[in-house]
Short mmCIF file of C-alpha atoms and ligand atoms in Angstrom, two decimals:
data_model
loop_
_atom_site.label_atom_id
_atom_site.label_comp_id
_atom_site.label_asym_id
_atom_site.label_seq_id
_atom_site.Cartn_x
_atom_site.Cartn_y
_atom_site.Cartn_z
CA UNK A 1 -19.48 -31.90 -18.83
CA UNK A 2 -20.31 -35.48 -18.45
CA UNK A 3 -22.99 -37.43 -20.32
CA UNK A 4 -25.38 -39.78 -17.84
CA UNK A 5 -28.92 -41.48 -18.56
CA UNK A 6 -30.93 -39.16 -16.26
CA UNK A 7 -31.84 -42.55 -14.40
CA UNK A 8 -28.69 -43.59 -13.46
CA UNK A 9 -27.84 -40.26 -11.53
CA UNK A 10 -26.99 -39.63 -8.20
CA UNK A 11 -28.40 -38.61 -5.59
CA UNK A 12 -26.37 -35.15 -5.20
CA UNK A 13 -26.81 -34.44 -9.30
CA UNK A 14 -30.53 -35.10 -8.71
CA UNK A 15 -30.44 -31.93 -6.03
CA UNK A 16 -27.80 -30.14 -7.82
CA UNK A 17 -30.60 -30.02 -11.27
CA UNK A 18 -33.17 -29.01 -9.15
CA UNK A 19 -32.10 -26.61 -6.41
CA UNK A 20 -28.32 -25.11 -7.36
CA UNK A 21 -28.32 -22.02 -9.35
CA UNK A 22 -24.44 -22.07 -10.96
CA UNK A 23 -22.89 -19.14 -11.74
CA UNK A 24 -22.01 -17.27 -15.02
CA UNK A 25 -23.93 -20.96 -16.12
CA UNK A 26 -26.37 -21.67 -19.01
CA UNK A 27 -28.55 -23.72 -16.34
CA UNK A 28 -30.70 -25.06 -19.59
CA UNK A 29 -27.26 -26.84 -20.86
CA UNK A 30 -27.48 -29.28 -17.74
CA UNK A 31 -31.05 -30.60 -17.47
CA UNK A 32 -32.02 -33.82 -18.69
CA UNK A 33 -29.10 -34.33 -21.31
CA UNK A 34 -26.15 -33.14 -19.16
CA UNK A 35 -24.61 -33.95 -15.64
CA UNK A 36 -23.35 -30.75 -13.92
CA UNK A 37 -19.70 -31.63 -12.73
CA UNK A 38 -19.75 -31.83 -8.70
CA UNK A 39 -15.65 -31.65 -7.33
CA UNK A 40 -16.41 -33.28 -4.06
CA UNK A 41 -12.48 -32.93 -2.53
CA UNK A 42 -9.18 -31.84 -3.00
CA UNK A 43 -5.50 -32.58 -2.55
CA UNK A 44 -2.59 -30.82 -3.44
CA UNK A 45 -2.95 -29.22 -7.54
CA UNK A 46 -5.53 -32.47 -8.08
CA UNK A 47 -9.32 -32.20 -7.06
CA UNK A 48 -12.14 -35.40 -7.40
CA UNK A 49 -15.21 -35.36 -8.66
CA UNK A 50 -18.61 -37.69 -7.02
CA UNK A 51 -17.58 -40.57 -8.84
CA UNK A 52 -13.54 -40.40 -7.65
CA UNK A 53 -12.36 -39.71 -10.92
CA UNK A 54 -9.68 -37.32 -10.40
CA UNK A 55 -8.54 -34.00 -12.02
CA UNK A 56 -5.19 -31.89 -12.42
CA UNK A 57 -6.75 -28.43 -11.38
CA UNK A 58 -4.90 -25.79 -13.65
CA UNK A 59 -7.00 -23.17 -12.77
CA UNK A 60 -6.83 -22.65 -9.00
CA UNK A 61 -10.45 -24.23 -8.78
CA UNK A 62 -11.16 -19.93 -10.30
CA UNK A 63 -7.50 -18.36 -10.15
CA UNK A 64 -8.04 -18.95 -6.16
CA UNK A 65 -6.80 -21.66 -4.00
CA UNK A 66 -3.19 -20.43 -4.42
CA UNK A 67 -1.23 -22.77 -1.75
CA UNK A 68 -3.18 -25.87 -3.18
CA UNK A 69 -6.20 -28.03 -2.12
CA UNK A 70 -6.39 -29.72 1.20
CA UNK A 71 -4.24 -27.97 3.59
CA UNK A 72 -5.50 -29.02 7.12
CA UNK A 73 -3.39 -26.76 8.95
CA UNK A 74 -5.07 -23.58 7.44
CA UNK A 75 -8.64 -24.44 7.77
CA UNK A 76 -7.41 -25.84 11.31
CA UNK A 77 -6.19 -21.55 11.88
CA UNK A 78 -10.06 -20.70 11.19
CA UNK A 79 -11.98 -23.38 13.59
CA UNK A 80 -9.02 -22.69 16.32
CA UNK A 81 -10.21 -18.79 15.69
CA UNK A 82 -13.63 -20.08 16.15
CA UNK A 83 -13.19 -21.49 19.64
CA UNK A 84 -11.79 -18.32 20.92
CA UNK A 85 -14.11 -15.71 19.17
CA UNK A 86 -16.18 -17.27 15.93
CA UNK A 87 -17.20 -13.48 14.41
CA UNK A 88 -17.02 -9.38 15.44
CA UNK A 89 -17.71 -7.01 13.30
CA UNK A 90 -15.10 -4.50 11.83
CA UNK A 91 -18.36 -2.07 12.09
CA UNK A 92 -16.70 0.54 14.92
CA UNK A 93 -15.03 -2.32 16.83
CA UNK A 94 -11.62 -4.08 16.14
CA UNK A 95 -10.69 -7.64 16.45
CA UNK A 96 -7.29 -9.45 16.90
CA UNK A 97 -7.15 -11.28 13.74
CA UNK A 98 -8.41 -8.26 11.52
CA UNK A 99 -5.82 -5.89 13.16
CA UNK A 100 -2.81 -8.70 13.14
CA UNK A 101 -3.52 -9.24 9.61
CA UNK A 102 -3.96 -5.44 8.74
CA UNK A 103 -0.72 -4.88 9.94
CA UNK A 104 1.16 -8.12 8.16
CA UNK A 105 -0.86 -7.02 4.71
CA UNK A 106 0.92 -3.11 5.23
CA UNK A 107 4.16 -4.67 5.87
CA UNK A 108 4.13 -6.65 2.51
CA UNK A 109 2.49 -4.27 0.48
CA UNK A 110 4.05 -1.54 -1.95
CA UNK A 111 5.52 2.01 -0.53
CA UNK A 112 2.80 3.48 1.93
CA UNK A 113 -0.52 0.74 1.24
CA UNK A 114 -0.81 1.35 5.12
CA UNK A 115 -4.30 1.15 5.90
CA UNK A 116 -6.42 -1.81 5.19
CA UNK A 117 -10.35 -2.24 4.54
CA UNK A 118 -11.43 -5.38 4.59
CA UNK A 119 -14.54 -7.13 2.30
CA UNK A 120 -16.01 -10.47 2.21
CA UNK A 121 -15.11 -10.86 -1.82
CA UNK A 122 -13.32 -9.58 -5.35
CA UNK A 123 -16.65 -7.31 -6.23
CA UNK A 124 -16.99 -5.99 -2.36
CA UNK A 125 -13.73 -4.57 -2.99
CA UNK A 126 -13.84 -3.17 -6.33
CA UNK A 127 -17.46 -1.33 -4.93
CA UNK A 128 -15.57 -0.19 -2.10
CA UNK A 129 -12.67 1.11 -3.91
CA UNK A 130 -14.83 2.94 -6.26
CA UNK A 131 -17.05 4.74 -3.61
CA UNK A 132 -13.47 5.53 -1.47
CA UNK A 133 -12.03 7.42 -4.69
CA UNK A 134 -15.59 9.39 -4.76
CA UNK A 135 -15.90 10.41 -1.05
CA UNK A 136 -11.70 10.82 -1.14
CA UNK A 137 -12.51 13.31 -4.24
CA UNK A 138 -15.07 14.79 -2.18
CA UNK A 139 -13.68 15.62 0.85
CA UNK A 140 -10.31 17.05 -0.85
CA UNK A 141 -12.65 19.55 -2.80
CA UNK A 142 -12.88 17.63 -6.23
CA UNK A 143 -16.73 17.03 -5.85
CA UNK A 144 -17.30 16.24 -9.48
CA UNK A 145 -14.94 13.69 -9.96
CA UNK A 146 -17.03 11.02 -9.67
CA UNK A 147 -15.83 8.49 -13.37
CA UNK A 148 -13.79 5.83 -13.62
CA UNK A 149 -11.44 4.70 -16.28
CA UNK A 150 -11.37 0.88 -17.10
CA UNK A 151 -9.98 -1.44 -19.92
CA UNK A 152 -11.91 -2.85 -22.40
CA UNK A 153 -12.79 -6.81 -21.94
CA UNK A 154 -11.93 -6.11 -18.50
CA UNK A 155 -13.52 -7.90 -15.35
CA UNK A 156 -13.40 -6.10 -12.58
CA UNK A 157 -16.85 -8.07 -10.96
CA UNK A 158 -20.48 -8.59 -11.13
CA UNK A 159 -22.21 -5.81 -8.52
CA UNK A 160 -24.02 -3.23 -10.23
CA UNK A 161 -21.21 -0.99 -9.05
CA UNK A 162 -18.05 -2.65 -10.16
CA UNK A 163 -19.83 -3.71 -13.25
CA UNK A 164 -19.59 0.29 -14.58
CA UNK A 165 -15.79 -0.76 -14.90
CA UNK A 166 -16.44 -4.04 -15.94
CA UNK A 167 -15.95 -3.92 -20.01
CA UNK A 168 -17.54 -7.02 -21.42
CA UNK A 169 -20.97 -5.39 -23.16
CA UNK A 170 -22.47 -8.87 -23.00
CA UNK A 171 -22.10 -8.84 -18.95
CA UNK A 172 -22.95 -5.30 -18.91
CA UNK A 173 -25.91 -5.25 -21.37
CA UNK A 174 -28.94 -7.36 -19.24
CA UNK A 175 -28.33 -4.71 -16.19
CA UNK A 176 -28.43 -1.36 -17.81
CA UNK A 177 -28.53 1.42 -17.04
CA UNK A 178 -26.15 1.48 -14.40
CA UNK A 179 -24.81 4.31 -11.92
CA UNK A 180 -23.35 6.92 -14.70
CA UNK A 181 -19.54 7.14 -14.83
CA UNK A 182 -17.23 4.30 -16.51
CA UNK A 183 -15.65 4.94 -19.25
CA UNK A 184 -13.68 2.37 -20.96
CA UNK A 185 -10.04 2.27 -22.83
CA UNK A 186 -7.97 0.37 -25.11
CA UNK A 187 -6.45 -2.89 -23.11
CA UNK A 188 -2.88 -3.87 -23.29
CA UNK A 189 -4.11 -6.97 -26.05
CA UNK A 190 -0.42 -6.67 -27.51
CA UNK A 191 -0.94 -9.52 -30.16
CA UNK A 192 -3.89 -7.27 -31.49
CA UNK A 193 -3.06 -3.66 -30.89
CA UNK A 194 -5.95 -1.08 -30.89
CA UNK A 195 -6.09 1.01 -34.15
CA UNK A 196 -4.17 3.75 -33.11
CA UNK A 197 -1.77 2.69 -30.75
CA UNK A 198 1.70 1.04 -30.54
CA UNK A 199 3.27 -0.65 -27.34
CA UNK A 200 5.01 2.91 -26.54
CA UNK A 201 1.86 4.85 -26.70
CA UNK A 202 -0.92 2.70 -25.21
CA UNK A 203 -0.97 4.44 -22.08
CA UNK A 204 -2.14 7.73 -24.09
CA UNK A 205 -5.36 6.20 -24.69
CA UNK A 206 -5.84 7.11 -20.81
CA UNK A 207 -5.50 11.13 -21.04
CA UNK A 208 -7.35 10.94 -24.33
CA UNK A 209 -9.97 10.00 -22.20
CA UNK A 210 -9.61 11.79 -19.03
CA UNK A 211 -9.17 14.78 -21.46
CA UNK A 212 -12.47 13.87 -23.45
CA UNK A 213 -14.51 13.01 -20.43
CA UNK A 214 -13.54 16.44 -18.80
CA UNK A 215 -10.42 15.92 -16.26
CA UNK A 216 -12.07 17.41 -13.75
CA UNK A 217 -15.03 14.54 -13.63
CA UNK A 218 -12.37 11.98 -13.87
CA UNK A 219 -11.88 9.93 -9.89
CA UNK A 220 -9.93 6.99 -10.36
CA UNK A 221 -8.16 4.62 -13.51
CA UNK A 222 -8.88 0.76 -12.28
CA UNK A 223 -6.63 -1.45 -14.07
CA UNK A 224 -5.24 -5.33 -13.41
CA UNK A 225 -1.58 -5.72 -13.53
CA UNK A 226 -1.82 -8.85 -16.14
CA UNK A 227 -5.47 -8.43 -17.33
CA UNK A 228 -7.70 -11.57 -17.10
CA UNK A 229 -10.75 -11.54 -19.54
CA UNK A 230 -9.43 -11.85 -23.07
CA UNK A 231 -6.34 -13.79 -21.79
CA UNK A 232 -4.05 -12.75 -19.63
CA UNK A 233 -2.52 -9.35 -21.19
CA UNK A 234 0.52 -8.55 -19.72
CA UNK A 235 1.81 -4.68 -19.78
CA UNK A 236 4.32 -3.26 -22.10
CA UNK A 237 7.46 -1.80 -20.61
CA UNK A 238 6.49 1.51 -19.03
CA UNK A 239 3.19 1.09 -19.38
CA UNK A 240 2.48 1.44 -15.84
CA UNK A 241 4.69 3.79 -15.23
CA UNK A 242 3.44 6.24 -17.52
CA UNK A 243 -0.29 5.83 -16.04
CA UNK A 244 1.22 6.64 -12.33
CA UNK A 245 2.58 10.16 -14.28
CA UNK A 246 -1.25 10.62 -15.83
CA UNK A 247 -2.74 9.78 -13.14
CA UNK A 248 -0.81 12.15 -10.77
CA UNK A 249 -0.68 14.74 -13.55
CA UNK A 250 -4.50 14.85 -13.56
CA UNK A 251 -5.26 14.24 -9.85
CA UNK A 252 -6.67 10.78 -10.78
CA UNK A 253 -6.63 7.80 -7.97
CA UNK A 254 -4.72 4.40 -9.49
CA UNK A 255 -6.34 1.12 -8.66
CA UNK A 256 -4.42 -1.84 -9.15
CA UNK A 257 -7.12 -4.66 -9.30
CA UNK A 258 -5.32 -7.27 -8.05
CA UNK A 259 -7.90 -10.07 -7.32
CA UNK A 260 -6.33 -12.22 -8.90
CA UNK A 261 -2.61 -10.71 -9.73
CA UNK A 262 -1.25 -10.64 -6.06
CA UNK A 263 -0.57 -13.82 -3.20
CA UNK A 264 1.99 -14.78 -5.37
CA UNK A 265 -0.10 -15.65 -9.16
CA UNK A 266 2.80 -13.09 -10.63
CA UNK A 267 5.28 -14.61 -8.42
CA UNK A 268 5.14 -11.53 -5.88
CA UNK A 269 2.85 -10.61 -3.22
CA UNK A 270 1.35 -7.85 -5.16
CA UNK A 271 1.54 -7.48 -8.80
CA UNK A 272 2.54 -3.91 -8.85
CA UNK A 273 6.05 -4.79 -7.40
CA UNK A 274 6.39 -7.11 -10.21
CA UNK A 275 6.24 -3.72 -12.74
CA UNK A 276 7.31 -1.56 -10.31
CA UNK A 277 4.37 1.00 -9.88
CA UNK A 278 2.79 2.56 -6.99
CA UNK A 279 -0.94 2.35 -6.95
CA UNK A 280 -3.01 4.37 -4.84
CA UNK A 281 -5.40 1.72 -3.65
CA UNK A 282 -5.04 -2.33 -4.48
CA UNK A 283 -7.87 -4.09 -4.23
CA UNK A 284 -7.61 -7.94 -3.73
CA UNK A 285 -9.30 -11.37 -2.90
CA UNK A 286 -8.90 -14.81 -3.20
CA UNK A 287 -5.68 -15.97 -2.70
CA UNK A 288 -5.65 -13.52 -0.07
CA UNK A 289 -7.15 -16.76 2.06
CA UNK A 290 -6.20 -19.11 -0.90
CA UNK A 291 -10.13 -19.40 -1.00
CA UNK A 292 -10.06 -21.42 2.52
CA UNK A 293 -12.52 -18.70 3.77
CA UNK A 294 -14.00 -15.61 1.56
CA UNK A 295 -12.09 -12.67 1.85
CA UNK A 296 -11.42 -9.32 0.38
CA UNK A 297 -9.61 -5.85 0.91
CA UNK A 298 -9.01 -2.61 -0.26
CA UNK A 299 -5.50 -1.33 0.40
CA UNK A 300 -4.96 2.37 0.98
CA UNK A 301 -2.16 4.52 0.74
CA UNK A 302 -1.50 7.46 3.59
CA UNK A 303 -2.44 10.10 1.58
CA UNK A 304 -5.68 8.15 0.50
CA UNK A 305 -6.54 7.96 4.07
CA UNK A 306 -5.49 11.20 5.76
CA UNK A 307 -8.95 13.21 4.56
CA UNK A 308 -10.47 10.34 6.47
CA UNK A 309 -8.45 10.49 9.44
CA UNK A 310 -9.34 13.73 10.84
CA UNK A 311 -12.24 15.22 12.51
CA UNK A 312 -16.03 14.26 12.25
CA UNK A 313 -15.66 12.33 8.70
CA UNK A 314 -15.97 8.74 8.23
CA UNK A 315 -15.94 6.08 5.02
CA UNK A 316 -19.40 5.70 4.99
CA UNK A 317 -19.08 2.27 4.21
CA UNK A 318 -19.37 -0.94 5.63
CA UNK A 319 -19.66 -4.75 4.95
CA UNK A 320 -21.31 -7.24 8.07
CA UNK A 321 -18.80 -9.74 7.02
CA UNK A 322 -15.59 -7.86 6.22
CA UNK A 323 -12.94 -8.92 7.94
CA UNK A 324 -14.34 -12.27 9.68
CA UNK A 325 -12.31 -13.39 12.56
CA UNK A 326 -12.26 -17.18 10.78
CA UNK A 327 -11.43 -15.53 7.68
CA UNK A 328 -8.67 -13.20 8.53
CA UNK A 329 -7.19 -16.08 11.06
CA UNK A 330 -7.14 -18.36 7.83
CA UNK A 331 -5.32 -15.65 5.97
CA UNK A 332 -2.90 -15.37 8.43
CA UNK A 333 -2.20 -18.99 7.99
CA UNK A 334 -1.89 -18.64 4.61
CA UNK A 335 0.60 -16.44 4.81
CA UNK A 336 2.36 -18.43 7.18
CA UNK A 337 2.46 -21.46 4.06
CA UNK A 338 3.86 -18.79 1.65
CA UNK A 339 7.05 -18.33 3.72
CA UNK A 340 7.37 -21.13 5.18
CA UNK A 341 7.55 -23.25 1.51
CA UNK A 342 8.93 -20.21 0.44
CA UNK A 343 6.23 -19.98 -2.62
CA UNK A 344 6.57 -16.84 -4.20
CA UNK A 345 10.26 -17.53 -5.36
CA UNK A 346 9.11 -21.51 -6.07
CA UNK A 347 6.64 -19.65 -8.69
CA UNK A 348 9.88 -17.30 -10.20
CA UNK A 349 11.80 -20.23 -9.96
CA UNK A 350 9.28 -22.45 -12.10
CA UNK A 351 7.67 -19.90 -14.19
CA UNK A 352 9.69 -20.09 -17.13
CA UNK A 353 8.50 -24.18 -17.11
CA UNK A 354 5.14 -23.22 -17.38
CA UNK A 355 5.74 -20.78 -20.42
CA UNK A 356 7.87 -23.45 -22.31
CA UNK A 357 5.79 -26.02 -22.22
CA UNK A 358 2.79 -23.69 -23.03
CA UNK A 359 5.21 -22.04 -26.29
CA UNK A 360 6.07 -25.54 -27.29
CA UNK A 361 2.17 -26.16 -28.52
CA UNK A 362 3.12 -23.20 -30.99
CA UNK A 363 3.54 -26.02 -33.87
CA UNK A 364 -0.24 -25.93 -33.46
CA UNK A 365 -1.51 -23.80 -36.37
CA UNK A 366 -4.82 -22.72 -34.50
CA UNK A 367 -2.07 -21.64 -31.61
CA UNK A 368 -1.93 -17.69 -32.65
CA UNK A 369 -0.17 -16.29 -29.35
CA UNK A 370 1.09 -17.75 -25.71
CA UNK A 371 1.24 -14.93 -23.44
CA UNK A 372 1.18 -14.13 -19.35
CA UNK A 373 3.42 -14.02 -16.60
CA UNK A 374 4.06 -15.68 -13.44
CA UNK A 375 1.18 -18.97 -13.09
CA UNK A 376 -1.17 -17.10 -15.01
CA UNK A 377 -0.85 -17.78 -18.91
CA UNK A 378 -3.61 -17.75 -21.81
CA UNK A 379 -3.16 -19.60 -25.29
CA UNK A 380 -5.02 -17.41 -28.26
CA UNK A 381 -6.80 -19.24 -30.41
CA UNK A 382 -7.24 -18.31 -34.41
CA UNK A 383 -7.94 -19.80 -37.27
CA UNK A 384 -5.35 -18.39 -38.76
CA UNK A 385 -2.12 -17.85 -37.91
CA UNK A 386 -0.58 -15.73 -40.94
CA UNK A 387 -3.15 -13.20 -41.04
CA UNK A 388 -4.86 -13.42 -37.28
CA UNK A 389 -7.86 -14.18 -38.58
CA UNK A 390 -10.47 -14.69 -35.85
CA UNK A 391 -13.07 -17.05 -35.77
CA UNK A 392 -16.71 -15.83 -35.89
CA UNK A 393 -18.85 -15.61 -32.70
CA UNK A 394 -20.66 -18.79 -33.77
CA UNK A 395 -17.25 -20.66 -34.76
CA UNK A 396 -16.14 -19.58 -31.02
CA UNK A 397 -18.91 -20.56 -29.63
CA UNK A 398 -18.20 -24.05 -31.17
CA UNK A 399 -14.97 -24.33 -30.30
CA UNK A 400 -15.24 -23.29 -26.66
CA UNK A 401 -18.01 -24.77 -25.50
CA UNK A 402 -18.96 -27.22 -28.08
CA UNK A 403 -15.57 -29.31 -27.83
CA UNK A 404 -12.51 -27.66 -25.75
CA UNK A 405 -14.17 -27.27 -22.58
CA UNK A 406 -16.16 -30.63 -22.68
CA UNK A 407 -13.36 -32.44 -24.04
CA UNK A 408 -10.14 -30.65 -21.28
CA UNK A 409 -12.58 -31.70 -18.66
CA UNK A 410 -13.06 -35.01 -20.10
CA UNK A 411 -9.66 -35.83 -19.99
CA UNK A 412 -9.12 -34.79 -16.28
CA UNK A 413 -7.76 -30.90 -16.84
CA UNK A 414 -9.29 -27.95 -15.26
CA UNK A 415 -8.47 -25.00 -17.03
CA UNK A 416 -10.34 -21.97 -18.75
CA UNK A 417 -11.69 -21.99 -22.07
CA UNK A 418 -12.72 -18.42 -22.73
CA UNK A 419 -14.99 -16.54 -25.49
CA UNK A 420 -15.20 -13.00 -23.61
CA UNK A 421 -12.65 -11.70 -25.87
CA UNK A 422 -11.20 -13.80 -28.75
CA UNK A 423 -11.18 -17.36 -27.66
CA UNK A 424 -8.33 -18.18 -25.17
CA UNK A 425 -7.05 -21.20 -22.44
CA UNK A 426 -6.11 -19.99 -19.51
CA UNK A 427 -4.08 -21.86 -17.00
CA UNK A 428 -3.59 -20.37 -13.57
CA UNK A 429 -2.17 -23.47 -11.47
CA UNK A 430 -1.65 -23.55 -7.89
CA UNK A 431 1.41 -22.22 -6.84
CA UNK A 432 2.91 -25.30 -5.70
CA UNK A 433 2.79 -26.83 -8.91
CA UNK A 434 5.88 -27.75 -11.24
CA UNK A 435 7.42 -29.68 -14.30
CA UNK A 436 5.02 -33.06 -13.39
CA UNK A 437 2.39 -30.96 -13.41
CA UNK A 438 3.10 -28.73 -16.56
CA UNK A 439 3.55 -31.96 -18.07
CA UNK A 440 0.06 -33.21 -17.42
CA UNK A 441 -1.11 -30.10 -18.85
CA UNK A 442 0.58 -30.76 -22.33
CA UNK A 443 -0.22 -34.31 -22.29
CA UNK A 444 -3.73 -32.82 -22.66
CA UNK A 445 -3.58 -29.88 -24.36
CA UNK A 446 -1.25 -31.01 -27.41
CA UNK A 447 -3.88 -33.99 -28.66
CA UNK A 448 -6.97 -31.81 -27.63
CA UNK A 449 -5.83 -28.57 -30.08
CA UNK A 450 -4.96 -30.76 -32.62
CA UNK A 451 -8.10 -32.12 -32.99
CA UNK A 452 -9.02 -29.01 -32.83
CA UNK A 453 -7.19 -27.63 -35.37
CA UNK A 454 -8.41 -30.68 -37.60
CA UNK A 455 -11.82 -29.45 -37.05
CA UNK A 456 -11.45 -26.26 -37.78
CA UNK A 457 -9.18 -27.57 -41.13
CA UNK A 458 -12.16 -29.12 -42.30
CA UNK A 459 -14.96 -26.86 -41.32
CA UNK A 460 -16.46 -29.40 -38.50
CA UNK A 461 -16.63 -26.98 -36.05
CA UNK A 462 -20.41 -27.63 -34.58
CA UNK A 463 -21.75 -26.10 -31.57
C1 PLP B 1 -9.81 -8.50 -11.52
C2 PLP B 1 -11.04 -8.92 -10.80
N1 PLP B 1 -11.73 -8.01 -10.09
C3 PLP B 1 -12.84 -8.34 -9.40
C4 PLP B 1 -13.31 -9.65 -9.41
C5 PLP B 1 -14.54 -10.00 -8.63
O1 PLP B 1 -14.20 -10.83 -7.56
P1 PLP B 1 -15.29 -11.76 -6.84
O2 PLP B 1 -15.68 -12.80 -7.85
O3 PLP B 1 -14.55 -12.31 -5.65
O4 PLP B 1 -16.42 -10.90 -6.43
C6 PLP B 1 -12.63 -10.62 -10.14
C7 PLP B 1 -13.11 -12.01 -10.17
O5 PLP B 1 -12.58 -12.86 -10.82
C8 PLP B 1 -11.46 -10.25 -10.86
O6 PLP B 1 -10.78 -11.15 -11.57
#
């Protein structure tokens, strides 16, 4: 966050402090003492801010703009759509680029993920998954199964439906009570295992659940391949194979929340082929359009769909926006960059770059774990590294957002400092980035957690 006399501000910050509402943002931190950053364009893995300075993006502007900033051609794909037919609704009536890109989405997509419903965004599709595994319950004579089974410190989005899965009490707590039904579980936080479990047995936590909540009451399990909030937490072997057995043992829909985990972030379409599972629905977003146009879908497999397919019964569902011609042409285009650079096996390829360089900080003492897969890696951050000891809310606080995040940003890196769980970096890179770019990244990182680590040597940490 830069630092400007209120007098010397531009025009744009003087509108942004008055009329923009941020996101997720502590709106009071801005004000009279604090510019809010404004990323005015984009190039490649680098965006600009108002004043030109420039910045290595290492988040995917939010784990989003997959193929990189800037790419003509693919906004070109939405205006083009534009000219011939600018929006139709998916309400009743079909369109060519919804059903083209229905089809290419079912051809890339794990086993029988044949049918595809499309939303405008990451929380459309969580809602919409959730209500599909209700009516799907409904209409195959399961009437009460109506929960759902999340992780804890999951995100799985911010409407009052999808937030019941969400498991971050602190995003949960201002909106209570919500619509009764999620239940939450251990996460797959292998540098901190829940009391209880052990990497073979993590899974269990799942029927302990469905057993405790009644198995009958139980509709779906929504979990993210690598898990985002607390830092990337990537499954144990046979993790998710296991769940497919509970979940199939107890008549329990899988979703596979991949709104961030598939277009290539694990270095495969979907993240499920990267563990080798077969979800029952997928529901994704963002890089689905690498954020050139919002988009989101739920993926269905046949037997998800054939209650629906038959006689008077419908999803009784629907988004305005879902599936926008410019939207789904623009995803089509994207897709058409993924082959044609041939990313997914560029991000394979490079991955093992990424988690060097990232490892290498380890000398760092407050470095307690490196972890992730594909372009999608956290660093945990502890204050110490022989027992795990964590740092206290306030001390996180501190850390976070009274020096990383100011201080990464400073220095021209966009990344994720995170205090949802224990505090954690996150880097989630474009997928066209490499070793030059990995390189920036450490460049920063190594003097930034060092000073860190000073601080936090000598008690200076001060929010
Ligand atoms: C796993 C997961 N599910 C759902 C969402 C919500 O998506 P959106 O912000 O597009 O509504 C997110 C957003 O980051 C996410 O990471």
């Amino acid at each position: 966050m830069a630092t400007t006399a209120a007098a010397t501000r531009t025009r744009l910050q003087e509108l942004a402090q008055r009329h923009l509402w941020l996101h997720f943002a502590r709106m009071g931190a801005y004000g009279e003492q604090h510019d809010i950053p404004i990323i005015a364009r984009g190039e490649g893995c680098y965006v600009w801010d108002e004043h030109g300075k420039r910045y290595l993006d290492a988040l995917s502007a939010l784990f989003c703009v997959n193929i990189g900033h800037g790419r003509t051609e693919v906004a070109q794909a939405g205006a083009d759509q534009a000219r011939e037919l600018g929006f139709f609704t998916n309400w009743s009536y079909a369109h060519p680029p919804a059903i083209e890109l229905a089809a290419r989405i079912a051809s890339l997509a794990p086993g029988d993920l044949n049918r595809v419903f499309f939303t405008s965004g990451g929380s459309e599709a969580v809602e919409s998954a959730l209500k599909l595994a209700r009516q799907y319950h409904k209409l195959t004579g399961s009437p009460n199964k109506t929960k759902v089974i999340a992780r804890e410190v999951a995100y799985h989005g911010a409407t009052l439906g999808a937030l019941t899965a969400t498991g971050i009490p602190p995003m949960r707590q201002p909106f209570e009570p919500f619509t009764p039904g999620g239940c939450h579980v251990p996460n797959t936080n292998l540098y901190r295992l829940a009391p209880g479990y052990g990497v073979e047995n993590l899974a269990e936590s799942i029927v302990h659940r469905i057993e405790f909540e009644g198995p009958d009451t139980v509709a779906a399990v929504i979990l993210e391949p690598v898990q985002n909030a607390g830092g990337c937490f990537t499954p144990p072997d046979g993790y998710f194979q296991r769940v497919r057995e509970i979940c199939d043992a107890y008549n329990v829909l899988l979703i596979s929340d991949e709104v961030i985990c598939s277009w290539g972030r694990l270095g495969y379409y979907f993240g499920a082929e990267r563990y080798g599972y077969q979800p029952d629905l997928i529901t994704t977003a963002k890089g689905i359009t690498s954020a050139y146009a919002p988009m989101g879908a739920v993926i269905a497999t046949d037997r998800v769909f054939a209650p629906f397919a038959e006689g008077k019964t419908s999803f009784l569902h629907g988004i305005t926006f879902g599936g926008h011609p410019m939207a789904a042409a623009v995803a089509m285009a994207n897709l058409d960059v993924f082959e044609s650079e041939g990313l997914l096996e560029h991000v394979r390829e490079n991955e093992g770059h990424l988690r060097a360089m990232l490892e290498s900080l380890r000398d760092i003492e407050i470095v307690g774990d490196v972890r992730g897969a594909g372009y999608f890696h956290a660093i945990e951050l502890v204050k110490d590294r022989e027992t795990k000891e964590r740092f206290s809310r306030e001390e996180a606080e501190a850390l976070v957002r009274g020096y990383l995040s100011g201080e990464m940003f400073g220095r021209g890196l966009i990344c994720r400092a995170d205090d949802r769980g224990d505090p954690v970096v996150q880097f989630s890179p474009p997928l066209i980035a490499g070793p030059e770019q990995f390189e920036e990244i450490e460049s920063v990182m190594r003097p930034v957690l060092e000073e860190a680590a000073r601080r936090v040597r000598h008690g200076e940490l001060a929010a």
